[in-house]
Amino acid sequence: MTLCDAHCHFFSQRFFEALGREKYGAQSDVNGDHVASDLGWEMPGPAETLADRWAAELDQHHVTRVALIGSVPGDETSVAVAVQRHPQRFVGFFALNPCAPDALERAKHAFADLGLRCVCLFPALHHYRLDDRRVVELFEVAAAHGGAMFVHCGYLSIEARVRLQLKSRLDLRCGDPLALAATAAGFPQVPVIIPHFGSGFFREALMAVDATTNIYLDTSSSNAWVKYVPGLTLTEVFRRALATAGPDRLIFGTDSSYFPRGWRRVVHGAQRTALDEIGVEAAAAAKIFSGNFERVFGQA
Ligand SMILES: [Zn+2]
């Protein structure tokens, strides 16, 4: 079966450098490798090297294509290098803060010139509402360029920041799927992905899917948010999501990020098991594991 993963992070040199500036101060000359070593993670090397590392990893696990997320605002070019190097394997996503004065220009450049396909928003981290005018303007840019939006709603935990003991002042109220639905409904041509089934706002994420035609849920990560709902299991999450969103609106993802851990086969296995327990039909599983990804982002 073809396997496409809609949620992998591209932790480039620039990603680690940004963390280093936060940890050691903007004036410090700490480099990305130093921070990677602080974390006990593999040094990424230049974007070309990391791109090849990812491609080899996907070969090993028989993963056809993945969405690679440039995970810190300003790192669009690293992902663009990876996509240009392996256009059959990678679809480029990029983190953006809509409150930044150059946000719209960055988005236009990334879509039009760099060949990236999806803006990633982290409203709880950057403190804005999802029905904010600046978000609506980003949707306008995405619509004009055939782009997609990825919006992290619900609880947010960034492993690298936690491990480096960097404070994240989160406003979790900003990650409201219902505010996102209000904006997304105005742009039915723009695919919108909410990762981790809404990451704790499961009910609201399902309502957002129901209220729109263009919101998808990604199934990625260990989905540790189920702890907020007593008795909820991953199998039950899939059962309810299939009953409401249906197999056309669920997109498989792992939330893989750093090496040497690499592609998270165990996350794939847990989801496969959950779907087997429900007895989901092969055709529905194929949509979740690749068909919907290819419908949204096109064939390679
Ligand atoms: Zn992620």
Short mmCIF file of C-alpha atoms in Angstrom, two decimals, residues 28-289:
data_model
loop_
_atom_site.label_atom_id
_atom_site.label_comp_id
_atom_site.label_asym_id
_atom_site.label_seq_id
_atom_site.Cartn_x
_atom_site.Cartn_y
_atom_site.Cartn_z
CA SER A 28 26.19 34.27 21.33
CA ASP A 29 28.00 32.54 18.49
CA VAL A 30 26.60 29.14 19.44
CA ASN A 31 25.93 27.22 16.26
CA GLY A 32 23.18 24.80 15.31
CA ASP A 33 25.40 21.77 15.87
CA HIS A 34 26.01 22.81 19.46
CA VAL A 35 22.27 22.91 20.18
CA ALA A 36 21.67 19.59 18.40
CA SER A 37 24.33 18.08 20.62
CA ASP A 38 22.69 19.66 23.72
CA LEU A 39 19.57 17.76 22.74
CA GLY A 40 21.42 14.54 21.99
CA TRP A 41 20.09 14.73 18.44
CA GLU A 42 22.03 14.17 15.23
CA MET A 43 23.63 17.26 13.64
CA PRO A 44 21.50 18.06 10.60
CA GLY A 45 24.31 19.33 8.37
CA PRO A 46 23.43 21.45 5.33
CA ALA A 47 19.84 21.27 4.04
CA GLU A 48 20.99 19.05 1.13
CA THR A 49 22.44 16.49 3.56
CA LEU A 50 19.36 16.48 5.76
CA ALA A 51 17.13 16.12 2.69
CA ASP A 52 19.09 13.07 1.55
CA ARG A 53 18.98 11.66 5.08
CA TRP A 54 15.20 11.93 5.01
CA ALA A 55 14.92 10.39 1.55
CA ALA A 56 17.02 7.39 2.63
CA GLU A 57 14.93 7.04 5.79
CA LEU A 58 11.71 6.97 3.75
CA ASP A 59 13.19 4.33 1.44
CA GLN A 60 13.98 2.16 4.42
CA HIS A 61 10.41 2.37 5.73
CA HIS A 62 8.71 2.23 2.32
CA VAL A 63 7.14 5.65 2.77
CA THR A 64 6.33 7.19 -0.60
CA ARG A 65 5.94 10.88 0.20
CA VAL A 66 5.97 13.18 3.21
CA ALA A 67 5.09 16.73 4.11
CA LEU A 68 8.25 18.36 5.45
CA ILE A 69 7.62 21.23 7.82
CA GLY A 70 10.10 24.10 8.10
CA SER A 71 9.52 24.41 11.81
CA VAL A 72 10.71 27.89 12.71
CA PRO A 73 9.53 31.08 10.98
CA GLY A 74 12.15 32.21 8.47
CA ASP A 75 13.32 28.73 7.47
CA GLU A 76 11.47 28.46 4.18
CA THR A 77 14.62 28.17 2.09
CA SER A 78 15.88 25.03 3.89
CA VAL A 79 12.67 23.16 3.07
CA ALA A 80 12.74 24.54 -0.46
CA VAL A 81 16.20 22.99 -0.94
CA ALA A 82 14.83 19.62 0.21
CA VAL A 83 11.80 19.82 -2.08
CA GLN A 84 13.91 20.81 -5.10
CA ARG A 85 16.24 17.91 -4.42
CA HIS A 86 13.52 15.29 -4.00
CA PRO A 87 10.34 16.64 -5.61
CA GLN A 88 8.84 13.15 -5.84
CA ARG A 89 9.17 12.62 -2.10
CA PHE A 90 8.63 15.94 -0.33
CA VAL A 91 5.84 18.49 -0.11
CA GLY A 92 7.08 21.71 1.52
CA PHE A 93 5.32 23.26 4.55
CA PHE A 94 6.60 26.33 6.39
CA ALA A 95 5.95 27.86 9.81
CA LEU A 96 4.87 31.48 9.74
CA ASN A 97 3.82 34.05 12.32
CA PRO A 98 0.98 36.12 10.79
CA CYS A 99 1.74 38.93 13.26
CA ALA A 100 5.18 39.49 11.69
CA PRO A 101 5.18 42.59 9.47
CA ASP A 102 6.53 40.65 6.47
CA ALA A 103 4.21 37.61 6.87
CA LEU A 104 2.19 38.13 3.69
CA GLU A 105 5.28 38.81 1.58
CA ARG A 106 7.02 35.73 2.98
CA ALA A 107 3.99 33.58 2.22
CA LYS A 108 3.72 34.91 -1.35
CA HIS A 109 7.43 34.30 -1.93
CA ALA A 110 7.29 30.79 -0.48
CA PHE A 111 4.31 29.78 -2.62
CA ALA A 112 5.24 31.57 -5.83
CA ASP A 113 9.03 31.34 -5.92
CA LEU A 114 10.10 28.54 -3.55
CA GLY A 115 7.51 25.95 -4.54
CA LEU A 116 6.23 25.40 -1.00
CA ARG A 117 2.63 24.32 -0.56
CA CYS A 118 1.37 24.94 2.94
CA VAL A 119 1.59 27.63 5.67
CA CYS A 120 1.83 26.33 9.26
CA LEU A 121 0.32 28.38 12.05
CA PHE A 122 0.91 28.04 15.80
CA PRO A 123 -1.56 30.53 17.27
CA ALA A 124 -1.06 29.49 20.90
CA LEU A 125 2.65 30.24 20.58
CA HIS A 126 2.36 33.51 18.68
CA HIS A 127 -0.81 34.81 20.35
CA TYR A 128 -3.47 35.70 17.78
CA ARG A 129 -6.99 34.54 17.10
CA LEU A 130 -7.76 32.33 14.15
CA ASP A 131 -10.49 34.70 12.96
CA ASP A 132 -8.03 37.62 13.10
CA ARG A 133 -7.82 39.81 9.99
CA ARG A 134 -4.14 38.84 9.55
CA VAL A 135 -5.11 35.17 9.36
CA VAL A 136 -7.85 35.96 6.84
CA GLU A 137 -5.27 37.80 4.71
CA LEU A 138 -3.00 34.75 4.80
CA PHE A 139 -5.88 32.60 3.62
CA GLU A 140 -6.31 35.05 0.74
CA VAL A 141 -2.66 34.52 -0.21
CA ALA A 142 -3.02 30.75 0.05
CA ALA A 143 -6.16 30.85 -2.10
CA ALA A 144 -4.43 32.95 -4.76
CA HIS A 145 -1.53 30.48 -4.98
CA GLY A 146 -3.34 27.15 -4.66
CA GLY A 147 -1.80 26.73 -1.21
CA ALA A 148 -2.98 24.95 1.91
CA MET A 149 -3.04 25.87 5.60
CA PHE A 150 -1.93 23.78 8.58
CA VAL A 151 -3.16 25.12 11.89
CA HIS A 152 -2.03 23.72 15.21
CA CYS A 153 -5.06 23.94 17.49
CA GLY A 154 -5.38 22.71 21.08
CA TYR A 155 -2.57 21.80 23.40
CA LEU A 156 0.94 22.54 22.11
CA SER A 157 4.16 21.02 23.37
CA ILE A 158 7.40 21.53 21.46
CA GLU A 159 9.80 18.78 22.43
CA ALA A 160 13.02 20.66 21.61
CA ARG A 161 11.91 23.65 23.70
CA VAL A 162 10.93 21.45 26.62
CA ARG A 163 14.23 19.60 26.55
CA LEU A 164 16.23 22.85 26.34
CA GLN A 165 14.11 24.25 29.19
CA LEU A 166 13.01 27.19 27.05
CA LYS A 167 9.91 28.90 28.35
CA SER A 168 6.98 29.00 25.94
CA ARG A 169 4.32 31.48 26.95
CA LEU A 170 1.33 29.78 25.42
CA ASP A 171 -2.18 31.13 25.11
CA LEU A 172 -4.06 27.92 24.44
CA ARG A 173 -7.31 29.81 23.93
CA CYS A 174 -5.94 30.98 20.59
CA GLY A 175 -5.94 27.44 19.17
CA ASP A 176 -9.70 27.22 18.85
CA PRO A 177 -10.91 25.05 15.93
CA LEU A 178 -14.24 26.91 15.90
CA ALA A 179 -12.53 30.25 15.22
CA LEU A 180 -10.56 28.48 12.49
CA ALA A 181 -13.78 27.11 11.01
CA ALA A 182 -15.21 30.64 10.86
CA THR A 183 -12.23 31.71 8.72
CA ALA A 184 -11.86 28.50 6.70
CA ALA A 185 -15.52 28.55 5.67
CA GLY A 186 -14.80 31.68 3.63
CA PHE A 187 -12.14 29.86 1.58
CA PRO A 188 -13.60 26.48 0.56
CA GLN A 189 -10.88 26.06 -2.08
CA VAL A 190 -8.09 26.15 0.56
CA PRO A 191 -7.42 22.79 2.23
CA VAL A 192 -6.95 23.25 5.98
CA ILE A 193 -5.26 20.64 8.15
CA ILE A 194 -5.71 20.46 11.92
CA PRO A 195 -3.02 18.16 13.36
CA HIS A 196 -3.45 15.55 16.09
CA PHE A 197 -7.28 15.47 15.79
CA GLY A 198 -7.32 18.96 17.38
CA SER A 199 -4.86 18.07 20.14
CA GLY A 200 -7.41 18.09 22.95
CA PHE A 201 -10.11 20.10 21.19
CA PHE A 202 -11.37 16.87 19.62
CA ARG A 203 -15.05 17.74 19.90
CA GLU A 204 -14.47 21.24 18.49
CA ALA A 205 -12.26 19.85 15.71
CA LEU A 206 -15.03 17.43 14.68
CA MET A 207 -17.52 20.30 14.74
CA ALA A 208 -15.14 22.37 12.60
CA VAL A 209 -14.93 19.52 10.08
CA ASP A 210 -18.72 19.20 10.05
CA ALA A 211 -19.21 22.94 9.61
CA THR A 212 -16.90 23.19 6.59
CA THR A 213 -15.98 21.27 3.46
CA ASN A 214 -12.24 21.96 3.54
CA ILE A 215 -10.97 21.09 7.04
CA TYR A 216 -9.02 17.85 7.46
CA LEU A 217 -7.68 16.24 10.62
CA ASP A 218 -4.20 14.79 10.69
CA THR A 219 -3.79 11.68 12.80
CA SER A 220 -0.17 12.35 13.77
CA SER A 221 1.87 11.91 16.93
CA SER A 222 1.35 9.72 19.95
CA ASN A 223 -1.90 11.67 20.53
CA ALA A 224 -1.08 12.01 24.22
CA TRP A 225 -3.90 14.60 24.45
CA VAL A 226 -6.35 11.70 24.95
CA LYS A 227 -5.41 11.99 28.62
CA TYR A 228 -7.67 15.05 28.82
CA VAL A 229 -10.71 12.88 28.07
CA PRO A 230 -11.25 10.17 30.67
CA GLY A 231 -11.32 6.69 29.16
CA LEU A 232 -10.59 7.82 25.60
CA THR A 233 -8.32 5.55 23.54
CA LEU A 234 -6.75 6.00 20.11
CA THR A 235 -9.08 3.34 18.73
CA GLU A 236 -12.09 5.25 20.03
CA VAL A 237 -10.69 8.49 18.57
CA PHE A 238 -10.53 6.86 15.14
CA ARG A 239 -14.00 5.35 15.56
CA ARG A 240 -15.56 8.73 16.40
CA ALA A 241 -13.55 10.61 13.79
CA LEU A 242 -14.58 8.13 11.09
CA ALA A 243 -18.21 8.40 12.17
CA THR A 244 -18.16 12.21 11.93
CA ALA A 245 -15.41 13.34 9.59
CA GLY A 246 -15.45 10.15 7.49
CA PRO A 247 -12.46 8.58 5.74
CA ASP A 248 -12.16 11.44 3.23
CA ARG A 249 -11.19 14.03 5.85
CA LEU A 250 -8.54 12.13 7.83
CA ILE A 251 -4.90 12.34 6.76
CA PHE A 252 -2.27 10.06 8.17
CA GLY A 253 0.77 11.60 9.86
CA THR A 254 3.47 10.59 12.33
CA ASP A 255 5.00 13.87 13.58
CA SER A 256 8.49 12.50 12.93
CA SER A 257 11.22 15.06 13.48
CA TYR A 258 14.79 14.34 14.54
CA PHE A 259 17.48 11.79 13.87
CA PRO A 260 18.62 9.23 14.90
CA ARG A 261 15.01 8.44 15.89
CA GLY A 262 13.94 9.09 12.31
CA TRP A 263 10.59 8.03 10.90
CA ARG A 264 8.25 6.96 13.68
CA ARG A 265 7.23 3.48 12.61
CA VAL A 266 5.71 2.89 16.04
CA VAL A 267 3.18 5.71 15.49
CA HIS A 268 2.19 4.18 12.18
CA GLY A 269 1.84 0.77 13.84
CA ALA A 270 -0.43 2.10 16.60
CA GLN A 271 -2.73 3.75 14.07
CA ARG A 272 -2.80 0.67 11.85
CA THR A 273 -3.75 -1.41 14.90
CA ALA A 274 -6.51 1.04 15.88
CA LEU A 275 -8.00 0.91 12.38
CA ASP A 276 -7.77 -2.90 12.33
CA GLU A 277 -9.60 -3.04 15.67
CA ILE A 278 -12.42 -0.98 14.20
CA GLY A 279 -12.41 -3.22 11.14
CA VAL A 280 -12.09 -0.32 8.73
CA GLU A 281 -12.33 -1.33 5.08
CA ALA A 282 -9.20 -1.35 2.91
CA ALA A 283 -10.56 1.40 0.66
CA ALA A 284 -11.11 3.73 3.63
CA ALA A 285 -7.67 2.94 5.05
CA ALA A 286 -6.10 3.69 1.67
CA LYS A 287 -7.69 7.15 1.70
CA ILE A 288 -6.30 7.87 5.16
CA PHE A 289 -2.80 6.54 4.46
#
